[in-house]
CSV table of C-alpha atoms in Angstrom, one decimal:
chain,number,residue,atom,x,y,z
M,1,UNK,CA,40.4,53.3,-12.3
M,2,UNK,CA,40.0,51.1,-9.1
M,3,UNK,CA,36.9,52.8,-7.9
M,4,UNK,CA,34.9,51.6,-11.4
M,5,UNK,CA,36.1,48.6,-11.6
M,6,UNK,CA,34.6,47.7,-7.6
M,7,UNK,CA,31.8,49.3,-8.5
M,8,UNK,CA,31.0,47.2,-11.3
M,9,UNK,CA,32.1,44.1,-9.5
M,10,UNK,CA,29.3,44.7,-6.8
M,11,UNK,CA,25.8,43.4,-7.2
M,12,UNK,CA,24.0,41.3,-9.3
M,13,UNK,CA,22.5,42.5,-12.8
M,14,UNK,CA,18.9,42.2,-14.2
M,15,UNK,CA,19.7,39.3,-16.5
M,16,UNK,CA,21.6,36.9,-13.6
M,17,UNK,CA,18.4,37.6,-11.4
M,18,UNK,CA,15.7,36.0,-14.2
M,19,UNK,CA,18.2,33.5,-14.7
M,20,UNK,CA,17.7,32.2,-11.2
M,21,UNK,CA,14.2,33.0,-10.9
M,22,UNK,CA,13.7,30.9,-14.1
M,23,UNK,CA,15.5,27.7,-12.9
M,24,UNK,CA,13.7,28.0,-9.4
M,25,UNK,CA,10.6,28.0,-11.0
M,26,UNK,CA,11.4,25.4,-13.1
M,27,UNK,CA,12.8,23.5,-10.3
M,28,UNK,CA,9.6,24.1,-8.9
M,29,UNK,CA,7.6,22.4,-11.6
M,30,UNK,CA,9.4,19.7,-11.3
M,31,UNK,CA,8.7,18.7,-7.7
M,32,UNK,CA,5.3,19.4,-7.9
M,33,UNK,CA,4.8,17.4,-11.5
M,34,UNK,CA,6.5,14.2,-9.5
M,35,UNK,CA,4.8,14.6,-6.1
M,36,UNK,CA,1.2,15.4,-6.8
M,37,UNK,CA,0.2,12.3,-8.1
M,38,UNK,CA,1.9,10.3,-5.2
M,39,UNK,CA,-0.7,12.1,-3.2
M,40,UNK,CA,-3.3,10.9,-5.2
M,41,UNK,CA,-2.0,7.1,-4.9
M,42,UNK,CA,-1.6,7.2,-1.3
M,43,UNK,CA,-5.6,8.9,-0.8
M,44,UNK,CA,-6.5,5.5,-3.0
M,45,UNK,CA,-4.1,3.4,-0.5
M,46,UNK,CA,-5.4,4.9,2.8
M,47,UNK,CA,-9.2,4.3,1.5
M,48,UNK,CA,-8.4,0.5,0.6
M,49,UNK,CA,-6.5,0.5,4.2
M,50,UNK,CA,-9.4,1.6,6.1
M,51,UNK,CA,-12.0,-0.8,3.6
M,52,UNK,CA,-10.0,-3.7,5.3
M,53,UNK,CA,-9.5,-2.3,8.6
M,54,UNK,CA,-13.7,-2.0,8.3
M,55,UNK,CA,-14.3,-5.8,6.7
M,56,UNK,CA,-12.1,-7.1,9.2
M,57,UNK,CA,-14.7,-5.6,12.1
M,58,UNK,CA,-17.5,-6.3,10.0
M,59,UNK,CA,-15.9,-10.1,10.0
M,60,UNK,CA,-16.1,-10.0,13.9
M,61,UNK,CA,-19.6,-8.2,14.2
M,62,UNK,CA,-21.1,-10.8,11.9
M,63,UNK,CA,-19.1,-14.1,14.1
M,64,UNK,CA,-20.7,-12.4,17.4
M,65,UNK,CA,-23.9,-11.4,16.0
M,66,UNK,CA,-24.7,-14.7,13.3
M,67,UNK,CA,-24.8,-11.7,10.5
M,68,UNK,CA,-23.6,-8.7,8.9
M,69,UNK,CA,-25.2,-5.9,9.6
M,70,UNK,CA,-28.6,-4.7,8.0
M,71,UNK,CA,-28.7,-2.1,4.9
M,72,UNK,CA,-30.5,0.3,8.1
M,73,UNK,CA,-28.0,-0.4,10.7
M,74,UNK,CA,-24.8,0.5,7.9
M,75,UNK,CA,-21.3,0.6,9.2
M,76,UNK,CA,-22.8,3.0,12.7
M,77,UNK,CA,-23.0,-1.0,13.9
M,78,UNK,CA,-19.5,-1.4,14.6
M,79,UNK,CA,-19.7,1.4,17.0
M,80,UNK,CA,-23.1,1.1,18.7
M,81,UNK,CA,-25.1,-1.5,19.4
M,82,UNK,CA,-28.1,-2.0,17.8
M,83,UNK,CA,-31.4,-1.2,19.9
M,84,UNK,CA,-33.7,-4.5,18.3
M,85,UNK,CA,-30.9,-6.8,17.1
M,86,UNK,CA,-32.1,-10.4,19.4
M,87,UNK,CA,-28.6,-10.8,20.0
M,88,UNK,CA,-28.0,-7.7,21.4
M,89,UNK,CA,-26.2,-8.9,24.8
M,90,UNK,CA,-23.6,-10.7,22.5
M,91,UNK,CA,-22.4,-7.5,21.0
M,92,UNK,CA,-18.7,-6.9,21.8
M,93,UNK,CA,-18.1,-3.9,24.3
M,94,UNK,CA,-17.0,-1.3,23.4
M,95,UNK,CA,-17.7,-1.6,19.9
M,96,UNK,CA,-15.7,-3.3,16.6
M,97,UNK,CA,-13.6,0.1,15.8
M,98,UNK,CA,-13.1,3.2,18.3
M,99,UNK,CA,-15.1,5.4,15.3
M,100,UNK,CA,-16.1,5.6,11.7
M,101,UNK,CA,-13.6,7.6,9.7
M,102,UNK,CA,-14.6,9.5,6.7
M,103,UNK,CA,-12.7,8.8,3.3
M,104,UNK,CA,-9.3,10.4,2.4
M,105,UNK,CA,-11.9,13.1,0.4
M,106,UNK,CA,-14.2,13.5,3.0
M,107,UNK,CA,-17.3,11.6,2.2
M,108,UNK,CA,-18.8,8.3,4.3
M,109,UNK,CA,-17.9,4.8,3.4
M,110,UNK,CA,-20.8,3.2,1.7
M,111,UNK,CA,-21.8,0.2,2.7
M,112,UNK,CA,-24.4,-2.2,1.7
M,113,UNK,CA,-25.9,-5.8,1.9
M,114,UNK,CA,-26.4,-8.2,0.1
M,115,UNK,CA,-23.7,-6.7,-2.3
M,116,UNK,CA,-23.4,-6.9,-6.0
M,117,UNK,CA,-19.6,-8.0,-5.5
M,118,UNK,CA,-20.1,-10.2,-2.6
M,119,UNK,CA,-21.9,-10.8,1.2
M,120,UNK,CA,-21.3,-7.2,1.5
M,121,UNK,CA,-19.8,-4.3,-0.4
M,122,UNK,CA,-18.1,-1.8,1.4
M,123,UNK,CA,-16.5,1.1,-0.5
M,124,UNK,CA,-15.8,4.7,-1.1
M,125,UNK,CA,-16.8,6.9,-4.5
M,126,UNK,CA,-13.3,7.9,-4.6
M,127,UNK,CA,-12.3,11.6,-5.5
M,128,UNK,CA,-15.4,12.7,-7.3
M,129,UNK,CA,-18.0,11.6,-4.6
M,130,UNK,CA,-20.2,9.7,-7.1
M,131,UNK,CA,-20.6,6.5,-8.1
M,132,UNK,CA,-18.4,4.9,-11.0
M,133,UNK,CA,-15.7,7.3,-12.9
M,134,UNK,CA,-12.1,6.0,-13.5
M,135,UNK,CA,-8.7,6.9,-12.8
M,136,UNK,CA,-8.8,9.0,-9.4
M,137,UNK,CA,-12.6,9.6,-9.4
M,138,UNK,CA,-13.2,5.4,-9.5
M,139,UNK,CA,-14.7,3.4,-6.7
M,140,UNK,CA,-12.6,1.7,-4.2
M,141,UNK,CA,-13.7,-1.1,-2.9
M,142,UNK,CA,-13.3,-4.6,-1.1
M,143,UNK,CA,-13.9,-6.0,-4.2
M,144,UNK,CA,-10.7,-4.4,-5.5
């Protein structure tokens, strides 16, 4: 009678294992229903971070230089000098920022003067890559 009953008493069974599978998975669904959008906020926060970090060098560029730079010359100004700006020997060396950085999606900062929300508008198309959208695919920009 001893030897059935340890033998019974070793193990798990069928049902206790789905039971734990189940609330793992749920678990599971959980974490990843709460954390995925937090990802998504701080991709928006990093792009409005580096729109600042940019329209704080374009700031200086345009005090050394007596104005932003051209539509032509884009944000690559901050890093290189331009070749047929007349102020040329007043541009900082070195550069405004060490290099351009892309978006937290991957694409380029746009950039563009005169803007339609001010001197200059300097922004990314968010997660979609295109211009407009809304929630996470909206444009980010120094307007916002």
């Amino acid at each position: 009678m001893k030897k059935n009953l340890t033998k019974k008493l070793k193990g798990f069974s069928l049902i206790e294992i789905l039971v734990v599978l189940m609330i793992i998975g749920l678990l599971t669904a959980v974490v990843a229903i709460n954390v995925l959008p937090s990802q998504d906020r701080a991709r928006a926060d990093k792009a409005l971070a580096d729109i600042r970090i940019y329209e704080q060098a374009l700031e200086l560029y345009r005090l050394d230089m007596f104005s932003y730079p051209t539509n032509d010359e884009g944000l690559k100004a901050l890093i290189e000098a331009p070749s047929n700006h007349r102020f040329k020997n007043r541009y900082r060396q070195g550069g405004y920022i060490r290099k351009l950085e892309k978006d937290p999606w991957g694409n380029d900062y746009q950039y563009k003067r005169p803007g339609d929300n001010g001197q200059v508008d300097l922004f990314s198309f968010g997660a979609d890559g295109q211009q407009g959208g809304e929630g996470m695919d909206q444009d980010i920009g120094n307007w916002n």
